[in-house]
Every structure is written in C-alpha cells, then in structure tokens.
mmCIF file of C-alpha atoms and ligand atoms in Angstrom:
data_model
loop_
_atom_site.group_PDB
_atom_site.id
_atom_site.type_symbol
_atom_site.label_atom_id
_atom_site.label_comp_id
_atom_site.label_asym_id
_atom_site.label_seq_id
_atom_site.Cartn_x
_atom_site.Cartn_y
_atom_site.Cartn_z
ATOM 1 C CA MET A 19 -0.190 -0.069 -0.013
ATOM 2 C CA ALA A 20 1.296 3.456 -0.719
ATOM 3 C CA SER A 21 2.192 5.935 2.165
ATOM 4 C CA SER A 22 1.228 9.243 2.234
ATOM 5 C CA TRP A 23 4.503 10.679 1.122
ATOM 6 C CA GLU A 24 4.010 8.444 -2.104
ATOM 7 C CA LYS A 25 0.713 9.764 -3.073
ATOM 8 C CA PHE A 26 1.907 13.059 -2.142
ATOM 9 C CA GLU A 27 4.615 12.463 -4.645
ATOM 10 C CA GLU A 28 2.492 10.541 -7.059
ATOM 11 C CA ARG A 29 -0.031 14.167 -7.170
ATOM 12 C CA ILE A 30 3.258 16.498 -7.545
ATOM 13 C CA LYS A 31 3.950 14.105 -10.607
ATOM 14 C CA GLN A 32 0.566 14.349 -11.894
ATOM 15 C CA GLU A 33 0.443 18.273 -12.087
ATOM 16 C CA MET A 34 3.786 18.324 -13.179
ATOM 17 C CA ARG A 35 2.903 15.839 -16.249
ATOM 18 C CA LYS A 36 0.670 18.813 -17.531
ATOM 19 C CA VAL A 37 3.366 20.507 -18.158
ATOM 20 C CA TYR A 38 6.801 18.680 -18.540
ATOM 21 C CA SER A 39 7.862 15.323 -20.067
ATOM 22 C CA GLU A 40 8.810 12.336 -18.223
ATOM 23 C CA ALA A 41 12.266 12.671 -18.466
ATOM 24 C CA VAL A 42 12.451 16.460 -17.120
ATOM 25 C CA ILE A 43 10.033 15.386 -14.492
ATOM 26 C CA GLU A 44 12.481 12.170 -13.805
ATOM 27 C CA HIS A 45 16.187 14.171 -13.770
ATOM 28 C CA SER A 46 14.803 16.933 -11.920
ATOM 29 C CA MET A 47 13.248 14.520 -9.188
ATOM 30 C CA ASN A 48 16.255 12.483 -9.122
ATOM 31 C CA PRO A 49 19.181 14.531 -10.635
ATOM 32 C CA ARG A 50 22.200 12.461 -11.887
ATOM 33 C CA ASN A 51 25.760 13.554 -11.552
ATOM 34 C CA LEU A 52 25.053 16.035 -8.850
ATOM 35 C CA GLY A 53 27.723 17.778 -6.778
ATOM 36 C CA ASP A 54 31.329 18.345 -7.486
ATOM 37 C CA LEU A 55 34.462 16.126 -8.430
ATOM 38 C CA GLU A 56 37.948 15.990 -7.094
ATOM 39 C CA ASP A 57 40.851 16.929 -9.135
ATOM 40 C CA ALA A 58 38.725 17.839 -11.877
ATOM 41 C CA ASP A 59 40.342 17.772 -15.620
ATOM 42 C CA GLY A 60 38.002 20.630 -16.744
ATOM 43 C CA PHE A 61 35.557 22.832 -14.646
ATOM 44 C CA ALA A 62 33.422 25.923 -15.676
ATOM 45 C CA LYS A 63 30.727 28.024 -13.727
ATOM 46 C CA VAL A 64 28.318 29.894 -16.073
ATOM 47 C CA ILE A 65 25.848 32.544 -15.299
ATOM 48 C CA GLY A 66 22.551 31.941 -17.619
ATOM 49 C CA PRO A 67 20.459 34.352 -19.073
ATOM 50 C CA CYS A 68 17.919 34.590 -15.985
ATOM 51 C CA GLY A 69 21.180 35.164 -13.787
ATOM 52 C CA ASP A 70 21.088 31.704 -12.627
ATOM 53 C CA THR A 71 24.325 29.902 -12.149
ATOM 54 C CA MET A 72 25.620 26.305 -13.286
ATOM 55 C CA SER A 73 28.642 24.616 -12.379
ATOM 56 C CA ILE A 74 30.232 21.623 -14.159
ATOM 57 C CA TRP A 75 33.231 19.076 -13.101
ATOM 58 C CA LEU A 76 34.715 16.854 -15.898
ATOM 59 C CA LYS A 77 37.153 13.920 -15.474
ATOM 60 C CA VAL A 78 38.812 13.104 -18.707
ATOM 61 C CA ASN A 79 40.947 10.125 -19.938
ATOM 62 C CA GLY A 80 42.790 9.618 -23.308
ATOM 63 C CA ASN A 81 40.565 12.606 -24.702
ATOM 64 C CA ARG A 82 37.364 10.894 -23.457
ATOM 65 C CA ILE A 83 34.954 12.405 -20.785
ATOM 66 C CA ILE A 84 34.568 9.495 -18.500
ATOM 67 C CA ASN A 85 32.847 11.506 -15.604
ATOM 68 C CA ALA A 86 30.911 14.596 -15.413
ATOM 69 C CA SER A 87 28.944 16.630 -12.730
ATOM 70 C CA PHE A 88 27.017 19.410 -11.889
ATOM 71 C CA VAL A 89 25.763 22.131 -9.647
ATOM 72 C CA THR A 90 22.942 24.590 -9.805
ATOM 73 C CA ASP A 91 21.436 27.239 -8.424
ATOM 74 C CA GLY A 92 18.544 27.472 -10.906
ATOM 75 C CA CYS A 93 14.996 26.013 -11.077
ATOM 76 C CA GLY A 94 13.751 22.428 -11.663
ATOM 77 C CA THR A 95 14.482 22.721 -15.312
ATOM 78 C CA SER A 96 17.879 23.891 -14.757
ATOM 79 C CA ILE A 97 18.679 20.894 -12.541
ATOM 80 C CA ALA A 98 16.889 18.325 -15.259
ATOM 81 C CA SER A 99 19.110 20.050 -17.897
ATOM 82 C CA GLY A 100 22.210 19.497 -15.659
ATOM 83 C CA SER A 101 21.559 16.450 -15.253
ATOM 84 C CA MET A 102 20.938 15.574 -18.641
ATOM 85 C CA VAL A 103 24.146 17.085 -20.084
ATOM 86 C CA THR A 104 26.182 15.162 -17.820
ATOM 87 C CA GLU A 105 24.752 12.111 -18.774
ATOM 88 C CA MET A 106 25.126 12.996 -22.264
ATOM 89 C CA ALA A 107 28.603 14.205 -21.696
ATOM 90 C CA LYS A 108 29.772 11.091 -20.062
ATOM 91 C CA GLY A 109 31.788 8.597 -22.665
ATOM 92 C CA LYS A 110 31.828 11.229 -25.357
ATOM 93 C CA SER A 111 34.995 12.290 -26.888
ATOM 94 C CA ILE A 112 36.071 15.594 -26.249
ATOM 95 C CA SER A 113 35.461 16.936 -29.951
ATOM 96 C CA GLU A 114 32.045 15.125 -29.701
ATOM 97 C CA ALA A 115 30.848 16.833 -26.360
ATOM 98 C CA GLN A 116 32.017 20.198 -27.816
ATOM 99 C CA LYS A 117 29.226 19.991 -30.334
ATOM 100 C CA THR A 118 26.938 19.718 -27.837
ATOM 101 C CA THR A 119 23.811 21.852 -28.293
ATOM 102 C CA GLN A 120 20.841 23.718 -26.550
ATOM 103 C CA ARG A 121 18.877 21.574 -28.739
ATOM 104 C CA ASP A 122 20.460 18.522 -27.920
ATOM 105 C CA VAL A 123 19.328 18.883 -24.532
ATOM 106 C CA LEU A 124 16.011 19.964 -25.259
ATOM 107 C CA ASP A 125 15.274 16.888 -27.793
ATOM 108 C CA ALA A 126 17.179 14.614 -24.906
ATOM 109 C CA LEU A 127 14.544 16.233 -22.441
ATOM 110 C CA GLY A 128 11.682 15.959 -24.792
ATOM 111 C CA GLY A 129 11.187 19.543 -25.079
ATOM 112 C CA LEU A 130 10.806 22.230 -22.431
ATOM 113 C CA PRO A 131 8.364 25.226 -22.081
ATOM 114 C CA GLN A 132 9.289 28.018 -24.194
ATOM 115 C CA GLU A 133 9.783 30.031 -21.020
ATOM 116 C CA SER A 134 12.312 27.329 -19.517
ATOM 117 C CA GLU A 135 14.416 26.614 -22.821
ATOM 118 C CA HIS A 136 17.153 28.875 -21.882
ATOM 119 C CA CYS A 137 17.650 25.976 -18.962
ATOM 120 C CA ALA A 138 18.841 23.943 -21.289
ATOM 121 C CA LEU A 139 21.217 26.624 -22.896
ATOM 122 C CA LEU A 140 22.602 27.399 -19.630
ATOM 123 C CA ALA A 141 23.609 23.406 -19.505
ATOM 124 C CA ALA A 142 24.893 23.217 -23.125
ATOM 125 C CA ASP A 143 27.075 26.638 -22.591
ATOM 126 C CA THR A 144 28.328 25.187 -19.320
ATOM 127 C CA LEU A 145 29.517 22.067 -20.653
ATOM 128 C CA LYS A 146 31.193 23.839 -23.685
ATOM 129 C CA ALA A 147 33.061 25.918 -21.297
ATOM 130 C CA ALA A 148 33.862 23.105 -19.050
ATOM 131 C CA ILE A 149 35.650 21.432 -22.090
ATOM 132 C CA ARG A 150 37.506 24.973 -23.069
ATOM 133 C CA GLU A 151 39.051 24.872 -19.727
ATOM 134 C CA TYR A 152 40.000 21.444 -19.681
ATOM 135 C CA ILE A 153 41.974 22.194 -23.012
ATOM 136 C CA THR A 154 43.342 25.172 -21.727
ATOM 137 C CA MET A 155 44.626 23.879 -18.654
ATOM 138 C CA LYS A 156 46.310 20.765 -20.559
ATOM 139 C CA ARG A 157 48.174 23.084 -22.574
ATOM 140 C CA GLU A 158 48.813 25.417 -19.145
ATOM 141 C CA PRO A 159 48.517 23.519 -15.935
ATOM 142 C CA TRP A 160 50.270 25.969 -13.879
ATOM 143 C CA LYS A 161 46.545 27.529 -14.002
ATOM 144 C CA ARG A 162 44.954 25.189 -11.971
ATOM 145 C CA ALA A 163 46.352 27.239 -9.101
ATOM 146 C CA TYR A 164 44.518 29.964 -9.805
ATOM 147 C CA ARG A 165 40.914 28.016 -10.239
ATOM 148 C CA GLU A 166 38.292 28.916 -8.309
ATOM 149 C CA TYR A 167 35.544 26.494 -7.662
HETATM 150 FE FE1 LIG B 221 17.554 30.201 -14.637
HETATM 151 FE FE2 LIG B 221 16.252 27.788 -14.916
HETATM 152 S S1 LIG B 221 18.119 28.223 -14.821
HETATM 153 S S2 LIG B 221 15.265 30.266 -14.679
#
C-alpha cells in the first residue's frame, strides 16, 4: 500500500505531467551526477541569461570524458538540464561533446516549455565552457593553481 508521502509525490508528478515530459520530471526529481568532482580535469561556472548559475566538472581520460557532474542554483528545469547534459557528456570524446547544443539537451529532455528553454542553453554552454577550460589546463597546467571553484 502506498504511503502518504508516495501519494503526495504522485500528486505532484501528475501536476508536473501537465507541463513537463517524463524525462524532465525524472531528472529534476532524481538528478544524476549532482555535486562536484575532486581533481577535475575541466571546470566551468557560467551565469545564464536569467542570472542563475551552473557549474560543471569533468574527468577526462585519453581525450574521452569519463565522468561529469554539475551543481546549479537555478530552477527545477535547470536541474533536469544539468543532469541530462552531464549524462550526455559521459563517454563522449572531447570533440563530440564540444558540439553539444541547446537543441540536443532539449531533444534529450523531450522538450521544455518555451520560457524554460534557456535552462538547456545554460547547461550546453556550461559543458562547452568546462571543455574549453580542460583544453586550456592541458596546455597550461600552472593555471590550475588559480582555479576558483
Ligand atoms: Fe534560471 Fe532555469 S536556469 S530559470
């Protein structure tokens, strides 16, 4: 028998289904890859058009992203976008991941309401900024000392 918490959660999901896809609901309520990564090979913190921020950490091995994580102070759809973009990045080569667009994140999430589409842009932009940082740190490792998490 469902507990009162489970019933409450189901009621919230039913309300969310009127606006969001199953993937958005799942990734916002159970985000993957949440938190920082120690000794990250790439890192970026980006401020989105709405003023919210997202941070992404990358671990890279042999030019392939082997792990990725994120933190955001944004809304539920930015949590879903960060969760999805880090899932998408894992296992990709640096050059493949660099091509990730807002459209890719939106498609993977099954779309977002128009007013939330910028959350997917923030996620794609942060991933690409973290990749650029990885490339810079590889070239100039001494810059790691000046990183600000
Ligand atoms: Fe600011 Fe979603 S990231 S509203």
